[in-house]
């Protein structure tokens, strides 16, 4: 009985010692694994119990942060920010380390280490999402025909997983082939080709997926009836023929108008030349001859008007009446002679 009591007391003492040692400076919460894209910020957190003496951050086997109750030392070669605070209620101490603008080369192991506890570690994985594109964004094909659609993912890390959907329905992997090649900088290019038999209008989407993100590219395919393309081709040919015919007709009309105008101008010039030649010939041959057979009609010759005599009896009885004393018997008569006849002789141009 006495031995049992002694054993119990020893057990309690040992438990208290172990418990007390474990609580002082024990890491309560260590960092967690992170997977993110290049260019992001990576944040890790480590919390220790009260009465801690030292806390150290180790990144890729290099001490980057050393924390004690009196000071904090940070590696100047690292692009990071350190934040520390103590919980006023529990007394727990928390250290937060943030890596700024991480690159693919920043991937690696990070550890939180305390002198009185085992270290806690996490893994940082930085991935790269490149470009994703389908060769042709829009297609028009004949119904029931087979078409190959190619999708290319360039500059990815790690190798992305390529999947396809048709009208938002996942395509079986046996319907497409995927190949990948490594490039400089440990990046990868992936080409995937989907063989599709079209029964109607379809929306085809190519999806590239990595753990940190996924990216998609979509192409819309329009299916046409077999005869519609023939009809479209016929319509195009007819339209082209009509256009060319109209153009040629306009050119022909212009040529005809120009030819007619030229002939009309030549005709006018020929007429004027003929008229000028005839006029010149007539002028050179023109002569005047007396027509001795001409017999004038003296009855038609009128006497010249007599001159007005001077006004007599200027007394005006009315403002508009004038009295003239004229004696027509005194007007000498004129006789016809040969001289007069010669002056009024008619001349005939022959």
Short mmCIF file of N, CA and C in Angstrom, two decimals, residues 102-238:
data_model
loop_
_atom_site.label_atom_id
_atom_site.label_comp_id
_atom_site.label_asym_id
_atom_site.label_seq_id
_atom_site.Cartn_x
_atom_site.Cartn_y
_atom_site.Cartn_z
N UNK A 102 6.73 37.20 -54.73
CA UNK A 102 7.52 35.97 -54.86
C UNK A 102 7.65 35.56 -56.31
N UNK A 103 8.73 34.88 -56.61
CA UNK A 103 9.01 34.35 -57.94
C UNK A 103 9.06 32.83 -57.86
N UNK A 104 9.14 32.24 -59.05
CA UNK A 104 9.23 30.78 -59.11
C UNK A 104 10.43 30.26 -58.32
N UNK A 105 11.51 31.01 -58.31
CA UNK A 105 12.72 30.59 -57.58
C UNK A 105 12.55 30.66 -56.07
N UNK A 106 11.49 31.31 -55.58
CA UNK A 106 11.26 31.38 -54.13
C UNK A 106 10.62 30.12 -53.56
N UNK A 107 10.27 29.19 -54.42
CA UNK A 107 9.67 27.95 -53.92
C UNK A 107 10.68 27.22 -53.02
N UNK A 108 10.19 26.69 -51.90
CA UNK A 108 11.09 25.97 -50.99
C UNK A 108 10.46 25.74 -49.64
N UNK A 109 11.28 25.26 -48.68
CA UNK A 109 10.84 24.91 -47.33
C UNK A 109 11.11 26.07 -46.38
N UNK A 110 10.13 26.38 -45.52
CA UNK A 110 10.29 27.41 -44.50
C UNK A 110 9.96 26.79 -43.15
N UNK A 111 10.77 27.13 -42.08
CA UNK A 111 10.63 26.52 -40.76
C UNK A 111 10.53 27.60 -39.68
N UNK A 112 9.73 27.28 -38.66
CA UNK A 112 9.65 28.09 -37.44
C UNK A 112 10.25 27.26 -36.31
N UNK A 113 11.32 27.80 -35.67
CA UNK A 113 12.08 26.99 -34.70
C UNK A 113 12.14 27.73 -33.37
N UNK A 114 11.86 26.99 -32.27
CA UNK A 114 11.98 27.51 -30.91
C UNK A 114 12.94 26.62 -30.12
N UNK A 115 13.75 27.21 -29.22
CA UNK A 115 14.75 26.44 -28.49
C UNK A 115 14.11 25.38 -27.60
N UNK A 116 12.93 25.64 -27.10
CA UNK A 116 12.29 24.72 -26.17
C UNK A 116 11.23 23.85 -26.84
N UNK A 117 11.24 23.76 -28.19
CA UNK A 117 10.21 22.98 -28.87
C UNK A 117 10.75 22.48 -30.21
N UNK A 118 10.07 21.49 -30.74
CA UNK A 118 10.41 21.02 -32.07
C UNK A 118 9.97 22.04 -33.11
N UNK A 119 10.67 22.09 -34.25
CA UNK A 119 10.37 23.07 -35.30
C UNK A 119 9.11 22.66 -36.08
N UNK A 120 8.44 23.68 -36.59
CA UNK A 120 7.29 23.47 -37.47
C UNK A 120 7.67 23.99 -38.85
N UNK A 121 7.34 23.24 -39.86
CA UNK A 121 7.75 23.63 -41.21
C UNK A 121 6.58 23.63 -42.18
N UNK A 122 6.78 24.37 -43.28
CA UNK A 122 5.76 24.46 -44.33
C UNK A 122 6.48 24.58 -45.68
N UNK A 123 5.73 24.32 -46.72
CA UNK A 123 6.31 24.37 -48.07
C UNK A 123 5.69 25.52 -48.86
N UNK A 124 6.54 26.30 -49.51
CA UNK A 124 6.10 27.38 -50.38
C UNK A 124 6.27 26.94 -51.83
N UNK A 125 5.16 26.95 -52.59
CA UNK A 125 5.17 26.54 -54.00
C UNK A 125 4.68 27.72 -54.84
N UNK A 126 5.57 28.22 -55.69
CA UNK A 126 5.22 29.34 -56.56
C UNK A 126 5.03 28.81 -57.98
N UNK A 127 3.85 29.04 -58.53
CA UNK A 127 3.52 28.55 -59.86
C UNK A 127 3.38 29.71 -60.84
N UNK A 128 3.47 29.37 -62.13
CA UNK A 128 3.42 30.40 -63.19
C UNK A 128 2.29 30.05 -64.15
N UNK A 129 1.41 31.00 -64.35
CA UNK A 129 0.35 30.81 -65.36
C UNK A 129 0.73 31.62 -66.60
N UNK A 130 0.84 30.92 -67.72
CA UNK A 130 1.20 31.58 -68.98
C UNK A 130 -0.03 32.00 -69.76
N UNK A 131 0.06 31.87 -71.07
CA UNK A 131 -1.05 32.26 -71.95
C UNK A 131 -1.80 31.02 -72.41
N UNK A 132 -3.03 31.23 -72.79
CA UNK A 132 -3.88 30.15 -73.30
C UNK A 132 -4.70 30.70 -74.45
N UNK A 133 -4.66 30.01 -75.59
CA UNK A 133 -5.35 30.55 -76.76
C UNK A 133 -5.77 29.42 -77.69
N UNK A 134 -6.94 29.62 -78.31
CA UNK A 134 -7.43 28.72 -79.36
C UNK A 134 -7.11 29.35 -80.70
N UNK A 135 -6.65 28.52 -81.63
CA UNK A 135 -6.14 29.04 -82.91
C UNK A 135 -7.17 29.92 -83.61
N UNK A 136 -8.41 29.47 -83.71
CA UNK A 136 -9.46 30.24 -84.40
C UNK A 136 -10.60 30.49 -83.43
N UNK A 137 -10.91 31.78 -83.26
CA UNK A 137 -11.94 32.16 -82.29
C UNK A 137 -13.35 31.90 -82.79
N UNK A 138 -13.54 31.88 -84.11
CA UNK A 138 -14.87 31.66 -84.67
C UNK A 138 -14.75 30.82 -85.93
N UNK A 139 -15.58 29.81 -86.03
CA UNK A 139 -15.54 28.91 -87.18
C UNK A 139 -16.95 28.70 -87.73
N UNK A 140 -17.02 28.47 -89.04
CA UNK A 140 -18.27 28.10 -89.68
C UNK A 140 -18.00 26.86 -90.53
N UNK A 141 -18.63 25.75 -90.16
CA UNK A 141 -18.38 24.48 -90.84
C UNK A 141 -19.71 23.86 -91.23
N UNK A 142 -19.62 22.85 -92.10
CA UNK A 142 -20.81 22.16 -92.57
C UNK A 142 -21.23 21.12 -91.54
N UNK A 143 -22.52 20.97 -91.37
CA UNK A 143 -23.05 19.99 -90.43
C UNK A 143 -22.58 18.58 -90.78
N UNK A 144 -22.30 17.79 -89.72
CA UNK A 144 -21.83 16.40 -89.83
C UNK A 144 -20.40 16.30 -90.38
N UNK A 145 -19.70 17.40 -90.42
CA UNK A 145 -18.30 17.35 -90.83
C UNK A 145 -17.41 17.34 -89.59
N UNK A 146 -16.20 16.83 -89.76
CA UNK A 146 -15.25 16.72 -88.65
C UNK A 146 -14.24 17.87 -88.73
N UNK A 147 -14.00 18.48 -87.60
CA UNK A 147 -13.09 19.61 -87.54
C UNK A 147 -12.14 19.42 -86.36
N UNK A 148 -10.88 19.84 -86.56
CA UNK A 148 -9.87 19.78 -85.50
C UNK A 148 -9.71 21.18 -84.90
N UNK A 149 -9.80 21.26 -83.58
CA UNK A 149 -9.64 22.53 -82.87
C UNK A 149 -8.41 22.41 -81.99
N UNK A 150 -7.49 23.35 -82.15
CA UNK A 150 -6.21 23.32 -81.43
C UNK A 150 -6.19 24.39 -80.35
N UNK A 151 -5.66 24.00 -79.19
CA UNK A 151 -5.52 24.91 -78.05
C UNK A 151 -4.06 24.87 -77.58
N UNK A 152 -3.48 26.03 -77.31
CA UNK A 152 -2.07 26.10 -76.92
C UNK A 152 -1.93 26.88 -75.62
N UNK A 153 -1.26 26.24 -74.64
CA UNK A 153 -0.91 26.88 -73.38
C UNK A 153 0.61 27.06 -73.37
N UNK A 154 1.08 28.31 -73.27
CA UNK A 154 2.51 28.61 -73.38
C UNK A 154 3.02 29.28 -72.12
N UNK A 155 4.21 28.83 -71.64
CA UNK A 155 4.88 29.47 -70.51
C UNK A 155 4.25 29.17 -69.17
N UNK A 156 3.93 27.91 -68.90
CA UNK A 156 3.29 27.53 -67.63
C UNK A 156 4.27 26.74 -66.77
N UNK A 157 4.04 26.81 -65.44
CA UNK A 157 4.73 25.93 -64.50
C UNK A 157 3.82 25.71 -63.28
N UNK A 158 3.65 24.47 -62.89
CA UNK A 158 4.09 23.24 -63.58
C UNK A 158 3.25 23.00 -64.84
N UNK A 159 3.37 21.79 -65.41
CA UNK A 159 2.62 21.47 -66.63
C UNK A 159 1.13 21.55 -66.33
N UNK A 160 0.40 22.39 -67.05
CA UNK A 160 -1.04 22.51 -66.77
C UNK A 160 -1.81 21.30 -67.30
N UNK A 161 -2.92 21.06 -66.67
CA UNK A 161 -3.82 20.00 -67.13
C UNK A 161 -4.84 20.62 -68.09
N UNK A 162 -4.93 20.08 -69.29
CA UNK A 162 -5.83 20.61 -70.31
C UNK A 162 -7.10 19.77 -70.36
N UNK A 163 -8.24 20.44 -70.32
CA UNK A 163 -9.54 19.77 -70.49
C UNK A 163 -10.39 20.59 -71.46
N UNK A 164 -11.42 19.92 -72.01
CA UNK A 164 -12.31 20.56 -72.98
C UNK A 164 -13.75 20.42 -72.52
N UNK A 165 -14.56 21.41 -72.89
CA UNK A 165 -16.01 21.31 -72.68
C UNK A 165 -16.73 21.70 -73.96
N UNK A 166 -17.84 21.02 -74.21
CA UNK A 166 -18.72 21.34 -75.34
C UNK A 166 -20.06 21.76 -74.78
N UNK A 167 -20.40 23.03 -75.00
CA UNK A 167 -21.65 23.56 -74.45
C UNK A 167 -21.72 23.29 -72.95
N UNK A 168 -20.60 23.53 -72.25
CA UNK A 168 -20.46 23.40 -70.79
C UNK A 168 -20.53 21.95 -70.31
N UNK A 169 -20.34 21.01 -71.20
CA UNK A 169 -20.28 19.60 -70.83
C UNK A 169 -18.86 19.09 -71.05
N UNK A 170 -18.30 18.41 -70.04
CA UNK A 170 -16.91 17.96 -70.11
C UNK A 170 -16.75 16.90 -71.20
N UNK A 171 -15.68 17.04 -71.99
CA UNK A 171 -15.39 16.10 -73.08
C UNK A 171 -14.51 14.97 -72.54
N UNK A 172 -14.79 13.77 -73.00
CA UNK A 172 -13.98 12.62 -72.60
C UNK A 172 -12.55 12.79 -73.12
N UNK A 173 -11.58 12.42 -72.29
CA UNK A 173 -10.17 12.62 -72.64
C UNK A 173 -9.75 11.81 -73.87
N UNK A 174 -10.53 10.79 -74.23
CA UNK A 174 -10.18 10.00 -75.41
C UNK A 174 -10.46 10.74 -76.70
N UNK A 175 -11.15 11.86 -76.65
CA UNK A 175 -11.51 12.61 -77.85
C UNK A 175 -10.50 13.70 -78.19
N UNK A 176 -9.48 13.86 -77.38
CA UNK A 176 -8.46 14.86 -77.69
C UNK A 176 -7.09 14.36 -77.27
N UNK A 177 -6.05 14.93 -77.89
CA UNK A 177 -4.67 14.55 -77.59
C UNK A 177 -3.92 15.77 -77.05
N UNK A 178 -3.01 15.51 -76.11
CA UNK A 178 -2.27 16.59 -75.47
C UNK A 178 -0.78 16.24 -75.42
N UNK A 179 0.07 17.20 -75.81
CA UNK A 179 1.52 17.03 -75.74
C UNK A 179 2.13 18.26 -75.06
N UNK A 180 3.27 18.07 -74.39
CA UNK A 180 3.93 19.16 -73.68
C UNK A 180 5.42 19.15 -73.98
N UNK A 181 6.02 20.34 -73.96
CA UNK A 181 7.46 20.49 -74.18
C UNK A 181 8.00 21.50 -73.18
N UNK A 182 9.26 21.27 -72.72
CA UNK A 182 9.91 22.19 -71.79
C UNK A 182 10.57 23.32 -72.55
N UNK A 183 10.59 24.51 -71.93
CA UNK A 183 11.23 25.68 -72.54
C UNK A 183 12.24 26.25 -71.55
N UNK A 184 12.82 27.36 -71.91
CA UNK A 184 13.79 27.99 -71.02
C UNK A 184 13.11 28.48 -69.74
N UNK A 185 13.86 28.42 -68.63
CA UNK A 185 13.31 28.84 -67.35
C UNK A 185 12.45 27.78 -66.70
N UNK A 186 12.59 26.53 -67.15
CA UNK A 186 11.79 25.43 -66.60
C UNK A 186 10.29 25.68 -66.72
N UNK A 187 9.91 26.32 -67.80
CA UNK A 187 8.49 26.51 -68.10
C UNK A 187 8.07 25.49 -69.16
N UNK A 188 6.76 25.37 -69.36
CA UNK A 188 6.25 24.33 -70.26
C UNK A 188 5.22 24.92 -71.22
N UNK A 189 5.26 24.37 -72.45
CA UNK A 189 4.23 24.65 -73.46
C UNK A 189 3.43 23.38 -73.68
N UNK A 190 2.12 23.54 -73.77
CA UNK A 190 1.23 22.39 -73.93
C UNK A 190 0.32 22.65 -75.13
N UNK A 191 0.22 21.65 -76.03
CA UNK A 191 -0.68 21.71 -77.17
C UNK A 191 -1.71 20.60 -77.07
N UNK A 192 -2.95 20.97 -77.26
CA UNK A 192 -4.04 19.99 -77.19
C UNK A 192 -4.93 20.16 -78.42
N UNK A 193 -5.31 19.04 -79.03
CA UNK A 193 -6.14 19.06 -80.25
C UNK A 193 -7.38 18.22 -80.03
N UNK A 194 -8.52 18.84 -80.26
CA UNK A 194 -9.81 18.17 -80.10
C UNK A 194 -10.38 17.88 -81.48
N UNK A 195 -10.75 16.63 -81.70
CA UNK A 195 -11.39 16.23 -82.96
C UNK A 195 -12.89 16.17 -82.70
N UNK A 196 -13.62 16.98 -83.47
CA UNK A 196 -15.04 17.17 -83.18
C UNK A 196 -15.87 16.99 -84.45
N UNK A 197 -16.94 16.20 -84.33
CA UNK A 197 -17.93 16.06 -85.40
C UNK A 197 -19.12 16.93 -85.04
N UNK A 198 -19.37 17.92 -85.87
CA UNK A 198 -20.34 18.95 -85.53
C UNK A 198 -21.74 18.57 -86.00
N UNK A 199 -22.70 18.66 -85.08
CA UNK A 199 -24.10 18.40 -85.41
C UNK A 199 -24.94 19.67 -85.35
N UNK A 200 -24.39 20.69 -84.79
CA UNK A 200 -25.11 21.97 -84.67
C UNK A 200 -24.18 23.02 -84.11
N UNK A 201 -24.72 24.20 -83.87
CA UNK A 201 -23.92 25.29 -83.29
C UNK A 201 -23.38 24.86 -81.92
N UNK A 202 -22.10 25.09 -81.71
CA UNK A 202 -21.45 24.57 -80.50
C UNK A 202 -20.51 25.61 -79.93
N UNK A 203 -20.47 25.67 -78.60
CA UNK A 203 -19.51 26.50 -77.88
C UNK A 203 -18.45 25.58 -77.28
N UNK A 204 -17.21 25.74 -77.73
CA UNK A 204 -16.11 24.87 -77.32
C UNK A 204 -15.16 25.67 -76.43
N UNK A 205 -14.82 25.10 -75.27
CA UNK A 205 -13.95 25.77 -74.31
C UNK A 205 -12.77 24.90 -73.97
N UNK A 206 -11.58 25.51 -74.03
CA UNK A 206 -10.34 24.84 -73.63
C UNK A 206 -9.93 25.40 -72.27
N UNK A 207 -9.64 24.52 -71.31
CA UNK A 207 -9.33 24.93 -69.95
C UNK A 207 -7.95 24.42 -69.57
N UNK A 208 -7.09 25.32 -69.08
CA UNK A 208 -5.77 24.95 -68.55
C UNK A 208 -5.82 25.17 -67.04
N UNK A 209 -5.42 24.16 -66.29
CA UNK A 209 -5.58 24.23 -64.83
C UNK A 209 -4.29 23.82 -64.12
N UNK A 210 -3.88 24.64 -63.15
CA UNK A 210 -2.83 24.28 -62.20
C UNK A 210 -3.40 24.49 -60.80
N UNK A 211 -2.65 24.08 -59.79
CA UNK A 211 -3.17 24.13 -58.43
C UNK A 211 -3.52 25.55 -57.99
N UNK A 212 -2.71 26.51 -58.40
CA UNK A 212 -2.93 27.88 -57.94
C UNK A 212 -4.06 28.58 -58.67
N UNK A 213 -4.31 28.18 -59.89
CA UNK A 213 -5.34 28.87 -60.68
C UNK A 213 -5.74 28.00 -61.87
N UNK A 214 -6.73 28.50 -62.60
CA UNK A 214 -7.11 27.90 -63.88
C UNK A 214 -7.47 29.01 -64.85
N UNK A 215 -7.32 28.70 -66.12
CA UNK A 215 -7.56 29.68 -67.17
C UNK A 215 -8.29 29.00 -68.31
N UNK A 216 -9.17 29.72 -68.97
CA UNK A 216 -9.97 29.11 -70.04
C UNK A 216 -10.00 30.02 -71.26
N UNK A 217 -10.23 29.39 -72.41
CA UNK A 217 -10.39 30.10 -73.69
C UNK A 217 -11.51 29.41 -74.46
N UNK A 218 -12.40 30.22 -75.06
CA UNK A 218 -13.60 29.67 -75.69
C UNK A 218 -13.66 30.05 -77.16
N UNK A 219 -14.16 29.11 -77.98
CA UNK A 219 -14.40 29.37 -79.39
C UNK A 219 -15.84 28.97 -79.70
N UNK A 220 -16.52 29.79 -80.49
CA UNK A 220 -17.89 29.51 -80.91
C UNK A 220 -17.89 29.00 -82.35
N UNK A 221 -18.47 27.84 -82.55
CA UNK A 221 -18.51 27.22 -83.87
C UNK A 221 -19.94 27.22 -84.38
N UNK A 222 -20.13 27.74 -85.59
CA UNK A 222 -21.44 27.78 -86.22
C UNK A 222 -21.54 26.68 -87.26
N UNK A 223 -22.53 25.84 -87.13
CA UNK A 223 -22.75 24.75 -88.08
C UNK A 223 -23.76 25.19 -89.13
N UNK A 224 -23.46 24.92 -90.40
CA UNK A 224 -24.37 25.26 -91.49
C UNK A 224 -24.78 23.99 -92.23
N UNK A 225 -25.92 24.07 -92.90
CA UNK A 225 -26.39 22.94 -93.68
C UNK A 225 -25.49 22.76 -94.89
N UNK A 226 -25.37 21.53 -95.38
CA UNK A 226 -24.43 21.24 -96.47
C UNK A 226 -24.72 22.09 -97.70
N UNK A 227 -26.03 22.29 -98.01
CA UNK A 227 -26.37 23.03 -99.22
C UNK A 227 -26.24 24.53 -99.07
N UNK A 228 -26.22 25.01 -97.83
CA UNK A 228 -26.19 26.45 -97.63
C UNK A 228 -24.89 27.05 -98.11
N UNK A 229 -23.80 26.33 -97.92
CA UNK A 229 -22.52 26.86 -98.39
C UNK A 229 -22.50 26.95 -99.91
N UNK A 230 -23.09 25.90 -100.59
CA UNK A 230 -23.16 25.96 -102.05
C UNK A 230 -23.99 27.15 -102.50
N UNK A 231 -25.11 27.36 -101.78
CA UNK A 231 -25.95 28.51 -102.12
C UNK A 231 -25.20 29.81 -101.93
N UNK A 232 -24.46 29.89 -100.82
CA UNK A 232 -23.69 31.10 -100.57
C UNK A 232 -22.64 31.32 -101.66
N UNK A 233 -21.97 30.25 -102.07
CA UNK A 233 -20.97 30.38 -103.13
C UNK A 233 -21.61 30.83 -104.44
N UNK A 234 -22.79 30.24 -104.76
CA UNK A 234 -23.49 30.64 -105.99
C UNK A 234 -23.89 32.11 -105.94
N UNK A 235 -24.40 32.53 -104.80
CA UNK A 235 -24.80 33.93 -104.65
C UNK A 235 -23.60 34.86 -104.81
N UNK A 236 -22.47 34.45 -104.27
CA UNK A 236 -21.26 35.26 -104.39
C UNK A 236 -20.83 35.38 -105.85
N UNK A 237 -20.89 34.22 -106.57
CA UNK A 237 -20.49 34.23 -107.98
C UNK A 237 -21.42 35.12 -108.80
N UNK A 238 -22.74 35.00 -108.56
CA UNK A 238 -23.71 35.83 -109.29
C UNK A 238 -23.47 37.31 -109.01
#
